[in-house]
Amino acid sequence: MASLSPPFKRVALILAAGYGKRVVSAERSPPKQYKEIAGLPLLCFPLRSFLFHKEIHRVRVIIRPQDQFLYQNAIDKARNVWTNFKWQKYLMDPVIGGERRQDSVRAGLESLLSSPPDQVLIHDGVRPIITHEEINACIEALSDSPAVIPVLPLTDALKQYDDSGRLHHSPRESYRLALTPQGFDFTAILRAHRTFTRENFPDDATLAERAGLQVKAISGKPSNFKVTYAEDLLRAQSILAPHSSPGTSGMRIGWGYDVHPFIAGKNVRLCGVDIPHGKRLTGISDADVGLHALTDAILGAIAAGDIGEHFPPTDPRWYEADSSVFLTHAAELARHAGFCVHHVDVTLICESPKIAPHRLAMRQCVAHILALEIDNVSIKSTTTEGLGFLGREEGIAAHAIASLSPCDMR
Ligand code: MG
């Protein structure tokens, strides 16, 4: 079976078609994959890991028919939190699963036939803590094996009941716990699922084995646990809660400063807004001192040099350039480095023009360039009380601070 196009080379299927009776107390309460932890339904956490992984080209969730509303609600909630909306294009419509786990997986595999991927990763939707490192390990192992399973050694002592109901010690060394995501050559696992529909299989690796596929075992992580009991929800909550909002973990702060002198002219451009004035600022580009300070602040947060390094004043391309180009570039570099601009604060220092009447327009402009909410863009102004070159109205200075939070690398 040939793969259609490179974007569909690898698809992740997330299984959310089960109903965990050990966690939910009454038949009417939502299945555990929709229980909220850290502000989002549980399912959103594994979903996020795959949606934001560069080597996973599409993600599809397999759900129960009666859960369509719950699923849509989960996606709507994620949309409010994951503000880098690019992830949405990687999410395929959900498909309806079947009675047994393997029926659901088969439904997911069959649904991909219109543009079959080369490989598929199958993950339990109730394993919320799956890292990119684990997904990478699975993908790497798939390069020379048609089937991959992450496993974990047992750490507790193992006991086994005999026929009379007595417990006996059993050596644990040869046992492993089976985790997900399990990775497969798409054609091979689809064929295996189609062939063995009658027998019951606990997971896809067992089915692959039954079909004669070589299953390669890789080391899994203990943190990739399956939410089975109510206590597991609390455990997941305690691990995931600190990461559900930007918080301060891994946050970067950058600072920038710039000055441009006045010359004769009509308008002063500040933070993207042209303000009528008897002078204009001069410099290479449009001399937008506010955007220059802000660009340097973002570059500073990712330790990527300064604006002059990226846009040398000697390069004629930047003569009269719109400074939004510089700011956009700095934000793009930050994203490549794994950071999203979270909040910016610019202080403009001048006796004139008056900034206050234009503050809102400036905030809107910067918010637009950086794709931020306007509440995360602060623009302030002050004077030097007539002192120094700024007091003599020879130019305008700007300070800027940008805070950046770790974000995903799509
Ligand atoms: Mg400058």
Tab-separated table of N, CA, C and O in Angstrom, residues 3 8 102 125 146 163 211 241 311 345 356 374 410:
chain	number	residue	atom	x	y	z
A	3	SER	N	1.922	5.141	0.381
A	3	SER	CA	1.447	6.284	1.159
A	3	SER	C	1.150	7.424	0.184
A	3	SER	O	1.769	7.555	-0.857
A	8	PHE	N	1.190	12.738	5.463
A	8	PHE	CA	0.472	11.658	6.133
A	8	PHE	C	1.386	10.454	6.412
A	8	PHE	O	0.918	9.353	6.619
A	102	GLN	N	-9.873	-3.890	20.345
A	102	GLN	CA	-9.338	-4.164	19.019
A	102	GLN	C	-10.318	-3.749	17.907
A	102	GLN	O	-9.893	-3.400	16.814
A	125	GLY	N	-5.834	6.616	25.278
A	125	GLY	CA	-6.217	7.990	25.625
A	125	GLY	C	-6.220	8.262	27.114
A	125	GLY	O	-6.367	9.404	27.539
A	146	PRO	N	8.749	-3.636	12.098
A	146	PRO	CA	7.357	-3.344	11.720
A	146	PRO	C	6.436	-3.123	12.918
A	146	PRO	O	5.291	-2.695	12.750
A	163	ASP	N	-3.592	-23.360	41.808
A	163	ASP	CA	-4.965	-23.851	41.582
A	163	ASP	C	-5.788	-23.874	42.870
A	163	ASP	O	-7.015	-23.782	42.843
A	211	ALA	N	0.168	-12.351	14.429
A	211	ALA	CA	0.226	-12.293	12.965
A	211	ALA	C	1.634	-12.572	12.449
A	211	ALA	O	1.881	-12.501	11.251
A	241	ALA	N	-0.911	19.518	36.742
A	241	ALA	CA	-1.416	20.849	37.103
A	241	ALA	C	-0.367	21.947	36.958
A	241	ALA	O	-0.652	23.001	36.406
A	311	PHE	N	19.585	42.307	11.236
A	311	PHE	CA	19.226	43.241	10.164
A	311	PHE	C	20.307	44.313	10.088
A	311	PHE	O	20.118	45.439	10.560
A	345	ASP	N	6.058	44.594	27.591
A	345	ASP	CA	5.858	45.876	28.276
A	345	ASP	C	6.869	46.868	27.696
A	345	ASP	O	8.075	46.663	27.800
A	356	ALA	N	-0.406	59.014	25.154
A	356	ALA	CA	-1.674	58.472	25.663
A	356	ALA	C	-2.779	58.346	24.608
A	356	ALA	O	-3.428	57.304	24.517
A	374	ILE	N	-4.641	41.565	23.641
A	374	ILE	CA	-4.233	42.944	23.944
A	374	ILE	C	-3.907	43.113	25.434
A	374	ILE	O	-3.073	43.932	25.820
A	410	ARG	N	5.930	22.869	16.689
A	410	ARG	CA	5.365	22.705	15.354
A	410	ARG	C	5.802	23.838	14.447
A	410	ARG	O	5.787	24.993	14.865
